Tab-separated table of C-alpha atoms in Angstrom:
chain	number	residue	atom	x	y	z
A	76	MET	CA	0.000	0.000	0.000
A	77	PRO	CA	1.461	3.406	-0.922
A	78	VAL	CA	2.806	5.703	1.785
A	79	TYR	CA	1.875	9.366	1.440
A	80	VAL	CA	2.904	12.543	3.184
A	81	ALA	CA	0.376	15.375	3.338
A	82	LEU	CA	1.631	18.902	3.936
A	83	LEU	CA	-1.093	21.347	4.882
A	84	ARG	CA	-0.863	24.983	3.847
A	85	ALA	CA	-1.267	27.808	6.394
A	86	VAL	CA	-2.379	25.606	9.296
A	87	ASN	CA	-1.275	26.621	12.812
A	88	VAL	CA	0.922	29.415	11.441
A	89	GLY	CA	-1.706	32.029	10.717
A	90	GLY	CA	-3.897	32.060	7.696
A	91	THR	CA	-6.336	29.161	7.602
A	92	GLY	CA	-6.775	28.298	11.259
A	93	THR	CA	-5.740	26.150	14.177
A	94	LEU	CA	-5.791	22.379	13.966
A	95	PRO	CA	-4.495	20.175	16.785
A	96	MET	CA	-2.537	17.283	15.334
A	97	ALA	CA	-4.729	14.763	17.205
A	98	GLU	CA	-7.704	16.190	15.313
A	99	LEU	CA	-5.839	16.000	11.995
A	100	LYS	CA	-5.019	12.370	12.748
A	101	GLY	CA	-8.692	11.676	13.474
A	102	ILE	CA	-9.820	13.320	10.240
A	103	CYS	CA	-7.351	11.183	8.275
A	104	GLU	CA	-8.512	8.018	10.013
A	105	GLU	CA	-12.162	8.900	9.269
A	106	LEU	CA	-11.183	9.185	5.604
A	107	GLY	CA	-9.922	5.604	5.749
A	108	PHE	CA	-6.204	6.322	5.721
A	109	GLY	CA	-4.117	3.738	7.564
A	110	HIS	CA	-1.313	3.970	10.146
A	111	VAL	CA	-1.741	7.750	10.422
A	112	ARG	CA	1.161	9.615	12.074
A	113	THR	CA	1.528	13.378	12.474
A	114	TYR	CA	4.718	15.340	12.908
A	115	ILE	CA	5.055	18.697	14.698
A	116	GLN	CA	2.294	21.291	14.730
A	117	SER	CA	2.625	22.692	11.211
A	118	GLY	CA	0.272	20.247	9.491
A	119	ASN	CA	2.331	17.225	8.464
A	120	VAL	CA	0.815	13.771	8.298
A	121	VAL	CA	2.137	10.427	7.035
A	122	PHE	CA	-0.285	7.615	6.185
A	123	LEU	CA	-1.122	4.628	4.000
A	124	SER	CA	-3.826	4.577	1.331
A	125	ASP	CA	-4.671	2.492	-1.730
A	126	GLU	CA	-6.022	5.599	-3.428
A	127	SER	CA	-4.039	7.886	-5.742
A	128	GLU	CA	-2.160	10.998	-4.599
A	129	LYS	CA	-4.763	13.139	-6.320
A	130	VAL	CA	-7.706	11.413	-4.621
A	131	VAL	CA	-6.218	11.449	-1.109
A	132	GLY	CA	-5.279	15.119	-1.509
A	133	GLU	CA	-8.778	16.072	-2.658
A	134	LYS	CA	-10.456	14.057	0.112
A	135	LEU	CA	-8.289	15.610	2.819
A	136	ASP	CA	-8.670	19.136	1.431
A	137	GLU	CA	-12.491	18.699	1.309
A	138	ALA	CA	-12.604	17.333	4.869
A	139	LEU	CA	-10.533	20.262	6.130
A	140	ALA	CA	-12.761	22.707	4.233
A	141	LYS	CA	-15.655	21.516	6.395
A	142	LYS	CA	-13.680	22.506	9.498
A	143	PHE	CA	-12.239	25.802	8.260
A	144	GLY	CA	-14.906	26.982	5.828
A	145	LYS	CA	-12.376	26.932	2.991
A	146	LYS	CA	-9.837	24.546	1.567
A	147	PRO	CA	-6.430	25.154	3.149
A	148	GLY	CA	-4.478	23.515	0.354
A	149	VAL	CA	-2.966	20.073	0.765
A	150	MET	CA	0.230	19.039	-0.977
A	151	ILE	CA	0.641	15.267	-1.254
A	152	ARG	CA	3.923	13.544	-1.980
A	153	ASN	CA	4.559	9.826	-1.980
A	154	ARG	CA	7.405	8.266	-0.075
A	155	ASN	CA	9.742	8.066	-3.098
A	156	GLU	CA	9.043	11.641	-4.180
A	157	LEU	CA	9.835	12.898	-0.692
A	158	GLN	CA	13.095	10.945	-0.560
A	159	THR	CA	14.085	12.386	-3.951
A	160	ILE	CA	13.348	15.893	-2.659
A	161	VAL	CA	15.747	15.261	0.244
A	162	ASP	CA	18.406	13.591	-1.899
A	163	GLU	CA	18.391	16.315	-4.556
A	164	ALA	CA	18.366	19.296	-2.207
A	165	PRO	CA	20.734	21.969	-3.467
A	166	PHE	CA	22.805	24.310	-1.297
A	167	ARG	CA	24.718	21.471	0.358
A	168	ASP	CA	26.575	23.862	2.673
A	169	ALA	CA	23.409	25.551	3.964
A	170	LYS	CA	22.194	24.916	7.489
A	171	PRO	CA	19.196	22.578	7.062
A	172	ASN	CA	16.922	24.896	9.043
A	173	PHE	CA	17.871	27.765	6.678
A	174	LEU	CA	16.950	25.747	3.580
A	175	LEU	CA	13.221	25.635	2.934
A	176	VAL	CA	11.489	23.328	0.521
A	177	ASN	CA	8.404	25.008	-0.891
A	178	PHE	CA	5.867	22.390	-1.951
A	179	LEU	CA	3.601	23.597	-4.753
A	180	PRO	CA	0.280	22.133	-5.919
A	181	ASP	CA	1.431	22.181	-9.564
A	182	MET	CA	4.691	22.283	-11.471
A	183	ALA	CA	6.607	25.463	-10.749
A	184	PRO	CA	6.361	27.828	-13.719
A	185	ALA	CA	9.583	28.038	-15.714
A	186	ASP	CA	9.735	31.792	-15.068
A	187	ALA	CA	9.004	31.487	-11.314
A	188	LEU	CA	12.328	32.996	-10.286
A	189	GLU	CA	12.208	35.951	-12.689
A	190	HIS	CA	10.235	38.051	-10.200
A	191	MET	CA	12.341	37.139	-7.172
A	192	VAL	CA	13.586	39.993	-5.004
A	193	ALA	CA	16.331	38.692	-2.698
A	194	PRO	CA	17.774	41.595	-0.682
A	195	ASP	CA	19.446	39.353	1.887
A	196	GLY	CA	21.303	37.060	-0.504
A	197	GLU	CA	18.611	34.410	-0.749
A	198	GLU	CA	19.035	31.822	-3.477
A	199	ALA	CA	16.373	29.625	-5.068
A	200	VAL	CA	16.263	26.574	-7.306
A	201	ILE	CA	13.215	25.130	-9.074
A	202	SER	CA	12.801	21.372	-9.157
A	203	GLY	CA	9.468	20.151	-10.522
A	204	HIS	CA	6.719	20.798	-7.946
A	205	GLU	CA	9.188	22.277	-5.452
A	206	ILE	CA	11.194	25.441	-5.076
A	207	TYR	CA	14.154	25.241	-2.718
A	208	VAL	CA	15.102	28.523	-1.054
A	209	HIS	CA	18.252	29.122	0.965
A	210	TYR	CA	17.851	31.942	3.496
A	211	PRO	CA	21.363	32.929	4.680
A	212	ILE	CA	19.948	35.014	7.565
A	213	GLY	CA	16.963	32.717	8.236
A	214	SER	CA	13.482	32.907	6.774
A	215	GLY	CA	12.090	34.857	9.737
A	216	LYS	CA	14.371	37.826	9.100
A	217	SER	CA	14.342	37.616	5.325
A	218	LYS	CA	12.717	40.223	3.105
A	219	LEU	CA	12.541	37.793	0.163
A	220	LYS	CA	9.752	38.385	-2.322
A	221	LEU	CA	8.947	35.418	-4.529
A	222	PRO	CA	5.319	35.375	-5.726
A	223	ALA	CA	5.540	31.753	-6.946
A	224	LEU	CA	5.675	30.571	-3.318
A	225	LYS	CA	2.228	31.909	-2.418
A	226	ALA	CA	0.302	28.843	-3.611
A	227	GLY	CA	2.462	26.385	-1.701
A	228	THR	CA	3.644	25.487	1.756
A	229	SER	CA	7.177	25.447	3.128
A	230	ARG	CA	9.094	23.082	5.377
A	231	ASN	CA	12.735	23.294	6.365
A	232	LEU	CA	15.056	20.524	5.267
A	233	ASN	CA	15.205	19.035	8.785
A	234	THR	CA	11.425	18.557	8.743
A	235	VAL	CA	11.440	17.123	5.216
A	236	ARG	CA	14.170	14.658	6.205
A	237	LYS	CA	12.182	13.540	9.248
A	238	LEU	CA	9.017	13.082	7.182
A	239	ALA	CA	10.995	11.043	4.627
A	240	GLU	CA	12.345	8.867	7.466
A	241	MET	CA	8.829	8.370	8.853
A	242	ALA	CA	7.523	7.432	5.402
A	243	ALA	CA	10.384	4.979	4.830
A	244	ALA	CA	9.816	3.361	8.239
A	245	MET	CA	6.089	3.054	7.500
A	246	GLU	CA	6.796	1.470	4.115
A	247	ASP	CA	9.224	-0.964	5.759
A	248	GLY	CA	6.582	-1.853	8.353
A	249	SER	CA	8.482	-0.381	11.291
């Protein structure tokens, strides 16, 4: 059975609303997802499902819309996709908490970086449905402007690594 990781947009960080992870786990279980595990408070959940990425994403987004009154946006990646995102992360010398992976609902537009304003030396790389951004002074202090990121949700490389480990362990039956 495929292992998926769902990354919720704007949950518990301002924007959509507050969602305790125990409640997120319950919602996922009600949708029929198996072996549901959450990670930290920013809306990360790992689970099993026989359904496609598209279907599980739509089901979860719809269920969350009932709670919040609007769809928050759910990015789904399978276990292999998430591992590839970790393995192919650029900026090898960056501190992992200063390298954010921005998960997008669709392929990043080819011109996504053309409108980037990076006053603090930020660097970005497009890779399929993700945009990696290195924030030399940290994302909290950064004045980066990159409109292509608005539709997605970001996680630092430490979080992405942990989610990939959780997904691998779930796939291995651990």
